[in-house]
Short mmCIF file of C-alpha atoms and ligand atoms in Angstrom, two decimals:
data_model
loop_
_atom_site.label_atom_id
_atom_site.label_comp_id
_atom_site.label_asym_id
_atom_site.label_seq_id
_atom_site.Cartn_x
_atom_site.Cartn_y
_atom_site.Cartn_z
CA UNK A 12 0.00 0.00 0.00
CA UNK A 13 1.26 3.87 -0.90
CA UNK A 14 2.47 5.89 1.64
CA UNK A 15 -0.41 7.74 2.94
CA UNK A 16 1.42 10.94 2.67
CA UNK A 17 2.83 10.14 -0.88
CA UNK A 18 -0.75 9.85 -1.69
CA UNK A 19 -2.41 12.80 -0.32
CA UNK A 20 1.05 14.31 -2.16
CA UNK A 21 -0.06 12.49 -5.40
CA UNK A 22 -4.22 13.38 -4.55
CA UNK A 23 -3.44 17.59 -4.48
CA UNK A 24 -0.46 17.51 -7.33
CA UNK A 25 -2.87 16.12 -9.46
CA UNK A 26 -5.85 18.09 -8.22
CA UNK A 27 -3.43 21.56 -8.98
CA UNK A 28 -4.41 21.73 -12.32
CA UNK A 29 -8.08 23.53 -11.01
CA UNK A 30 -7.19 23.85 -7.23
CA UNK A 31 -6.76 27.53 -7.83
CA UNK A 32 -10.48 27.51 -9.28
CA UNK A 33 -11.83 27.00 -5.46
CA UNK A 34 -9.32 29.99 -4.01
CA UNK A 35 -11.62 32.85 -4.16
CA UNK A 36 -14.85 30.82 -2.95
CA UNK A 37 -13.27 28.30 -0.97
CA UNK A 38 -9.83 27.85 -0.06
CA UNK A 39 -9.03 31.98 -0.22
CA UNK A 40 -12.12 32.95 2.41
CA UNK A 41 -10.95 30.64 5.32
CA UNK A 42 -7.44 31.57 4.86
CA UNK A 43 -7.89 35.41 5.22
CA UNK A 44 -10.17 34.27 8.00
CA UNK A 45 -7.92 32.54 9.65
CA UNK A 46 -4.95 35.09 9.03
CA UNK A 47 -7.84 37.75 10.29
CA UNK A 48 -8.43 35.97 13.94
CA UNK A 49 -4.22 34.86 14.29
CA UNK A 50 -4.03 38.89 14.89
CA UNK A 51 -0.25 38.90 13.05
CA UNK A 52 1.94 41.83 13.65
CA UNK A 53 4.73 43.34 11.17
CA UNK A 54 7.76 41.26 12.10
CA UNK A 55 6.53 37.89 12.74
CA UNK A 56 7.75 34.65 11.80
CA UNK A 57 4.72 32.42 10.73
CA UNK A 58 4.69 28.40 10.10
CA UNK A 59 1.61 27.86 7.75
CA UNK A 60 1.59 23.46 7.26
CA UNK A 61 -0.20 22.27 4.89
CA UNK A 62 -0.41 25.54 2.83
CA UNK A 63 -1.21 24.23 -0.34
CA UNK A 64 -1.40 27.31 -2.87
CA UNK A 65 -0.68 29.29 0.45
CA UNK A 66 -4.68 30.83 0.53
CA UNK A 67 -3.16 31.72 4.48
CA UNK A 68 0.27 31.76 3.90
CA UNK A 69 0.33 34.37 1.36
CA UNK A 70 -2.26 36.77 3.34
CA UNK A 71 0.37 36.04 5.93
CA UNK A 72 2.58 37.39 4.16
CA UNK A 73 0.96 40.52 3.67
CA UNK A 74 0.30 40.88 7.43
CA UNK A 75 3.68 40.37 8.61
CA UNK A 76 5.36 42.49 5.94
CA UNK A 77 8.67 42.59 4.53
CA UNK A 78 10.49 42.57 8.48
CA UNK A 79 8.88 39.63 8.95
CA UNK A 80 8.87 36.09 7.22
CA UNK A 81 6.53 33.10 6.75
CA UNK A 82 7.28 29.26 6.02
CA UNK A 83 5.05 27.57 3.83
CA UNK A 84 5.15 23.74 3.95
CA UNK A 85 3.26 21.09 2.03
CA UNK A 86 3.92 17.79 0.54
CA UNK A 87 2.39 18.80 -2.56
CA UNK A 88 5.13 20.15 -5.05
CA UNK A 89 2.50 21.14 -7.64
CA UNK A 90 0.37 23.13 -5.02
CA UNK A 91 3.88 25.01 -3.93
CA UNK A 92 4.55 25.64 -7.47
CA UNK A 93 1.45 27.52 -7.93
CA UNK A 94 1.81 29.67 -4.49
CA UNK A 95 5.24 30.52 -5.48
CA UNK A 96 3.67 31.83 -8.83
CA UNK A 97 0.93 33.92 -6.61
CA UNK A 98 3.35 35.44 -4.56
CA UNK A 99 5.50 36.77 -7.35
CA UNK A 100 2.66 38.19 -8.73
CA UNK A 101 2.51 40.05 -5.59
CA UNK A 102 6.00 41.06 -4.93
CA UNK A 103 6.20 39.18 -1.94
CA UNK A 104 9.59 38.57 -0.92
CA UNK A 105 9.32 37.44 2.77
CA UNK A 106 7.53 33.71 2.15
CA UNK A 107 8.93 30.55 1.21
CA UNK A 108 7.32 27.39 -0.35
CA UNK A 109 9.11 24.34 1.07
CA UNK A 110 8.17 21.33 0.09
CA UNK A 111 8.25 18.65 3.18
CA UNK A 112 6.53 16.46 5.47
CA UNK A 113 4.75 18.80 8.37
CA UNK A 114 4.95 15.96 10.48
CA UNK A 115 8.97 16.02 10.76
CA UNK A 116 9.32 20.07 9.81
CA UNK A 117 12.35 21.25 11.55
CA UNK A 118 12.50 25.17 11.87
CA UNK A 119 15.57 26.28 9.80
CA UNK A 120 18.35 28.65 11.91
CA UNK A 121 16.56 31.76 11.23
CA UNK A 122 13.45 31.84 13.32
CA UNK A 123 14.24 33.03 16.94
CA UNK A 124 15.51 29.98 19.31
CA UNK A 125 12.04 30.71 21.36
CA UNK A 126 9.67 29.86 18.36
CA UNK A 127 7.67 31.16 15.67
CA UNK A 128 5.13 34.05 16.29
CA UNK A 129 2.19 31.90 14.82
CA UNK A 130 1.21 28.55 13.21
CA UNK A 131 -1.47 28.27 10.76
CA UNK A 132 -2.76 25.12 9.47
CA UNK A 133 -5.83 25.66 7.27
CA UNK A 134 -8.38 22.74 5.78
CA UNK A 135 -5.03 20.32 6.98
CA UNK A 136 -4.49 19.33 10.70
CA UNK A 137 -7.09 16.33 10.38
CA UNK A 138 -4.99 15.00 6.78
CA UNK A 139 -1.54 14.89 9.78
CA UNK A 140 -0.82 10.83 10.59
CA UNK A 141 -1.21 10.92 14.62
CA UNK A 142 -2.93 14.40 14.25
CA UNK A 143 -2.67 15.08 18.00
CA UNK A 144 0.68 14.17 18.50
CA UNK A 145 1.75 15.82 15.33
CA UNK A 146 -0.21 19.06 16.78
CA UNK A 147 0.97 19.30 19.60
CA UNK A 148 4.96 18.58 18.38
CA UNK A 149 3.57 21.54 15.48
CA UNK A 150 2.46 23.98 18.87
CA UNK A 151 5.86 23.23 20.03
CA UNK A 152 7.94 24.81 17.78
CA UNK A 153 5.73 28.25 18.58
CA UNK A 154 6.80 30.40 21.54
CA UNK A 155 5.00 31.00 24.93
CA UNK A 156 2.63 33.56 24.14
CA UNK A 157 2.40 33.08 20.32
CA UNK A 158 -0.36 32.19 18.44
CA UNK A 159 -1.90 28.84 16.80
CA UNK A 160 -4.77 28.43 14.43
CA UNK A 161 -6.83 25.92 12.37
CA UNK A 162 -9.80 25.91 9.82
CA UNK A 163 -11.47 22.42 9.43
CA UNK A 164 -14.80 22.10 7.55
CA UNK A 165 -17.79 22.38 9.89
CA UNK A 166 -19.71 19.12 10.98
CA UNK A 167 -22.35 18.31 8.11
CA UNK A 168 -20.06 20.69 5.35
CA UNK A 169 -19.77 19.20 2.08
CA UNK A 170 -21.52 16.02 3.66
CA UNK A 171 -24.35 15.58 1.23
CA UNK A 172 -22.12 16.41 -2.08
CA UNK A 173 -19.14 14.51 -1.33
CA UNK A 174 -21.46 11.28 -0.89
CA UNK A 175 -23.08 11.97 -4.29
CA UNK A 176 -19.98 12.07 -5.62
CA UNK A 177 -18.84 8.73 -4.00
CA UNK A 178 -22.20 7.68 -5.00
CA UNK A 179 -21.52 8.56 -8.94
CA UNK A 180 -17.61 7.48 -9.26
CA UNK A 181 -18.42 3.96 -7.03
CA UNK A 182 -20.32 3.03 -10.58
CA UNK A 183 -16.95 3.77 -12.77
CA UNK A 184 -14.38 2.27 -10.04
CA UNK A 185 -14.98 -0.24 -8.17
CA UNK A 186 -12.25 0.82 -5.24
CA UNK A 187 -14.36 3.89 -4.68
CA UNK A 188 -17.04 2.18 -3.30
CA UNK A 189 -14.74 0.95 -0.31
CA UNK A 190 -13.50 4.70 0.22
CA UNK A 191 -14.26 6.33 3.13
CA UNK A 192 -15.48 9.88 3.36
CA UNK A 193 -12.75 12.79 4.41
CA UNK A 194 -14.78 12.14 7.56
CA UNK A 195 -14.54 8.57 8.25
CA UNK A 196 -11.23 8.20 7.02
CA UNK A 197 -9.56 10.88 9.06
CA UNK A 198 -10.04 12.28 12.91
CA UNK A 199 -12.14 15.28 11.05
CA UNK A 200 -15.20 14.22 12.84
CA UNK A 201 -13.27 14.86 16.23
CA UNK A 202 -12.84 18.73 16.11
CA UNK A 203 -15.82 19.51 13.76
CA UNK A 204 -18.03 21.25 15.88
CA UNK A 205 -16.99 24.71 17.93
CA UNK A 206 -17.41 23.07 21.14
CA UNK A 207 -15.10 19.69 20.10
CA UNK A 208 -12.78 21.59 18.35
CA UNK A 209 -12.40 24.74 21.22
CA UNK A 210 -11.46 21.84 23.67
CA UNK A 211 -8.94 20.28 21.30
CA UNK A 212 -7.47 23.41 21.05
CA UNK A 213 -7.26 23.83 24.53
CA UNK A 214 -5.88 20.18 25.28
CA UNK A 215 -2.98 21.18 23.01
CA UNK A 216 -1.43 23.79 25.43
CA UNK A 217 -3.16 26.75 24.54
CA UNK A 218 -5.74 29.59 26.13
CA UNK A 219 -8.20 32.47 24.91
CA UNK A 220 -9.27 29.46 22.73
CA UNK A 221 -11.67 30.99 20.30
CA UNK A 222 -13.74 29.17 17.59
CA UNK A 223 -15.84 31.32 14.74
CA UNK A 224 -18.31 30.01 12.39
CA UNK A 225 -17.68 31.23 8.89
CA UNK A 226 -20.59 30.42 7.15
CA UNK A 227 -20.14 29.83 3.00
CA UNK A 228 -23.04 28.84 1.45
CA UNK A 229 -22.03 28.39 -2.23
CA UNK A 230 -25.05 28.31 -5.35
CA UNK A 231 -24.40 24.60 -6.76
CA UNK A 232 -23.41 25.72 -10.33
CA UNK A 233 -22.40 22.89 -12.56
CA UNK A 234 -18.96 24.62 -12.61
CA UNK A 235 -18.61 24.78 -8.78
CA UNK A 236 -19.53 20.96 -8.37
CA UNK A 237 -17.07 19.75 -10.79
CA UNK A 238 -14.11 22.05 -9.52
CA UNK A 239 -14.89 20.96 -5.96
CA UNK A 240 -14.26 17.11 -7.47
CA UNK A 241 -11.12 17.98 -9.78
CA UNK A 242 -9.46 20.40 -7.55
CA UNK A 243 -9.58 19.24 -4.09
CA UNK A 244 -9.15 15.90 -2.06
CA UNK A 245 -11.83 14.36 -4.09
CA UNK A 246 -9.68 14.31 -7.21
CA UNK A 247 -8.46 10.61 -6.16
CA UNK A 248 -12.15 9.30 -6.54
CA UNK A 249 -11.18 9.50 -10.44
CA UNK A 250 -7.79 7.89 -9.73
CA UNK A 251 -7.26 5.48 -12.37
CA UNK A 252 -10.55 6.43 -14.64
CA UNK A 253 -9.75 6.76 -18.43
CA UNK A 254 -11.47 10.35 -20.17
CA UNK A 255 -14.28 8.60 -21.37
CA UNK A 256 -15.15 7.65 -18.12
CA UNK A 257 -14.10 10.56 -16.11
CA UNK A 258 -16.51 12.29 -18.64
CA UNK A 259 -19.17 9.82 -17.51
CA UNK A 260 -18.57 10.35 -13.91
CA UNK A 261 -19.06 14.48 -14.32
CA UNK A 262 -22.14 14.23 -16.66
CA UNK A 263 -23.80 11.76 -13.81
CA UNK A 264 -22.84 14.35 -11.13
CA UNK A 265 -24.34 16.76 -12.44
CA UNK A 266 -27.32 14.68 -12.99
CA UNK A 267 -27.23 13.90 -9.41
CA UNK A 268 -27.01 17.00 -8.29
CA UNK A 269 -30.01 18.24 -10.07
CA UNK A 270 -32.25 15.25 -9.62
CA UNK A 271 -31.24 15.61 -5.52
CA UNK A 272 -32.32 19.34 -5.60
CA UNK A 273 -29.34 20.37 -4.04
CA UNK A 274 -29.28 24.24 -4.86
CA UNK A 275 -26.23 25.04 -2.04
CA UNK A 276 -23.02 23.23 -1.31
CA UNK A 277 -22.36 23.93 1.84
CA UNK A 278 -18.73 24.81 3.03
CA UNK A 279 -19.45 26.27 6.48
CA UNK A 280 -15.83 26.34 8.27
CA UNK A 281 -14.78 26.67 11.63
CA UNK A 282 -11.97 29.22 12.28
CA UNK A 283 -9.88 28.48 15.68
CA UNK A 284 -7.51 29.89 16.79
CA UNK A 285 -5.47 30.40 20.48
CA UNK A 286 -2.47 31.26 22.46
CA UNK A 287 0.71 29.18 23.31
CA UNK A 288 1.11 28.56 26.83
CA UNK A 289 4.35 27.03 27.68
CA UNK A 290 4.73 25.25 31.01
CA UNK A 291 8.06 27.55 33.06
CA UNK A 292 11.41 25.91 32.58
CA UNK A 293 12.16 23.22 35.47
CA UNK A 294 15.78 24.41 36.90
C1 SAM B 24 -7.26 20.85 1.48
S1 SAM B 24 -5.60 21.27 1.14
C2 SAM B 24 -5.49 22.85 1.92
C3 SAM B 24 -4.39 23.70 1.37
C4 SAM B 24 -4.35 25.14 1.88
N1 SAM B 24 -4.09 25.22 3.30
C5 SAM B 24 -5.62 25.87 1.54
O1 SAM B 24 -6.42 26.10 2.44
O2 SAM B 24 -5.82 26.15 0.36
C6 SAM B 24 -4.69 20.22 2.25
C7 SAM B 24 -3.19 20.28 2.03
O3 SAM B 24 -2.53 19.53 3.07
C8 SAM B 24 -1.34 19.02 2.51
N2 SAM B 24 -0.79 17.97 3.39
C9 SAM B 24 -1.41 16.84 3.80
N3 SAM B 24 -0.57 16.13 4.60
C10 SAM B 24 0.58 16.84 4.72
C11 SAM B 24 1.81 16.65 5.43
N4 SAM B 24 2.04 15.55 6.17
N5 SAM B 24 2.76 17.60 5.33
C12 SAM B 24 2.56 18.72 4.58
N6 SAM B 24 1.42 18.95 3.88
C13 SAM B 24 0.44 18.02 3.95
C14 SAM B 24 -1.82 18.53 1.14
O4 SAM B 24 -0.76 18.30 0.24
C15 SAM B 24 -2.73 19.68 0.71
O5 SAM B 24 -2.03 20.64 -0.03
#
C-alpha cells in the first residue's frame, strides 16, 4: 500500500491543475479568515503546514510584511509551485514554499531559538498521521505567548455532495465504493463542531481558545460541483478512470445533483484559533 502521505502528495499535485479555481470561494475565504483571527503583527515569523497554494500563507505574508517572514510547507510540489507563482505576482519577498513532510518540519536557523510568532494550518491538521501528536509537536515549535490556528470544515459541510460524488464514481471504479469519506477516514469528525474543536485546542497547550463560524453557502453551479471534485481531495475518486469515463462520472454528477435538488453546497468552516502557553522551565 502507498504511503499515505505520498498519496495525499499524489491526490493535491494532481488536483493543482483547477485547485486555484476554489481559491476565491473556498480555499481563499478561510485563509484570510484565519490570518484575520491569528491577529499577526509586522515582524513575525509564521509556520503555515499544509499551505497548499498558500490561501493563508500568502495573506500572511501581507500581514507580517517585509520585516517579517513566513514558512510555507506542504507535501504537494504542484500546489507550492502555484503559491510561489501567486506570490510573485505580488512582490512578496518574505515567504517561502518548502516542500516537506509537516509531520517532521524542523525550523531552519533563522526563526528566533524561542519559536515562531504563529502557526497556521488551514483545511489540513485532520490530513496529519497521529494528528494530536503531530499538533501538539507543530504547537511546540511556537513560543510562549504566540499564536496557533486551524480551519477544518464544519460538521455536516460538504456532507451531502461529497457522498453523491462517492455515489456517482463507485459506478466507474470499483475501489471507490470501499473509500471512506474525508470524515470517516480521518479524525475530522473529532474537532468539527466549535465546542469539540475549542477543547482540542485547549488540550494542546493553549488559552483564549476561540472558535468562529464562517458560514459559506455556495449556489451549486455545474462549474462549482465539478471544480470541488477535480481540484480538491476528491480528485483521487477518479484515480485510475480513463477520459471517457471521467466524462461519464461528471455528466452523472451533475445529474445527481439536479435530480437531488441540491441548490447550495455547503462549506461552512470553523476558524480556531489560540495562544501558546508554555509550562516555566524546570531548573
Ligand atoms: C485541502 S488542502 C489545503 C491547502 C491550503 N491550506 C488551503 O487552504 O488552500 C490540504 C493540504 O494539506 C497538505 N498535506 C497533507 N498532509 C501533509 C503533510 N504531512 N505535510 C505537509 N502537507 C500536507 C496537502 O498536500 C494539501 O495541499
Amino acid at each position: 500500500m502507498a504511503d499515505p502521505i505520498d498519496q495525499v502528495a499524489r491526490t493535491f499535485d494532481d488536483a493543482s491543475d483547477r485547485f486555484d479555481s476554489l481559491t476565491a470561494t473556498v480555499w481563499g475565504p478561510a485563509g484570510q479568515s484565519l490570518v484575520f483571527a491569528l491577529g499577526l503583527h509586522p515582524g513575525d515569523t509564521v509556520l503555515d503546514v499544509c499551505c497548499g497554494a498558500g490561501a493563508s500563507a500568502l495573506p500572511a505574508a501581507a500581514a507580517v510584511g517585509p520585516t517579517g517572514r513566513v514558512h510555507a510547507v506542504d507535501v504537494a510540489a504542484d500546489l507550492l509551485e502555484l503559491g510561489r507563482l501567486r506570490a510573485e505576482e505580488r512582490a512578496l519577498q518574505n515567504i517561502d514554499f518548502v516542500c516537506a513532510d509537516a509531520t517532521t518540519w524542523e525550523p531552519p536557523s533563522s526563526v528566533p531559538e524561542a519559536g515562531y510568532d504563529a502557526l497556521a494550518v488551514s483545511y489540513g491538521v485532520f490530513f496529519l498521521p497521529h494528528m494530536d501528536a503531530t499538533f501538539a509537536r507543530l504547537v511546540g515549535l511556537v513560543r510562549h505567548g504566540g499564536r496557533v490556528g486551524v480551519t477544518v470544515w464544519r460538521t455536516g459541510a460538504m456532507a451531502e455532495f461529497t457522498a453523491l460524488v462517492f455515489d456517482v464514481a463507485a459506478r466507474y471504479s470499483p475501489e471507490v465504493a470501499d473509500r471512506l469519506s474525508l470524515r470517516e477516514r480521518t479524525p475530522l469528525h473529532r474537532i468539527d463542531t466549535p465546542e469539540t474543536l475549542g477543547a482540542w485546542l485547549a488540550g494542546a497547550g493553549c488559552h483564549s481558545v476561540e472558535v468562529d463560524i464562517l458560514s459559506n453557502l455556495l449556489p451549486a453551479t455545474d462549474e462549482l460541483c465539478w471544480n470541488l471534485v477535480v481540484g480538491s481531495g476528491l480528485r483521487g475518486v477518479l484515480d485510475g478512470l480513463d477520459e471517457p469515463l471521467v466524462d461519464a462520472v461528471r455528466r452523472d454528477l451533475l445529474a445527481a445533483v439536479t435530480e437531488r435538488g441540491l441548490h447550495t453546497i455547503d462549506a461552512t468552516t470553523l476558524v480556531g484559533t489560540a495562544t501558546v502557553r508554555r509550562p516555566p522551565a524546570t531548573v
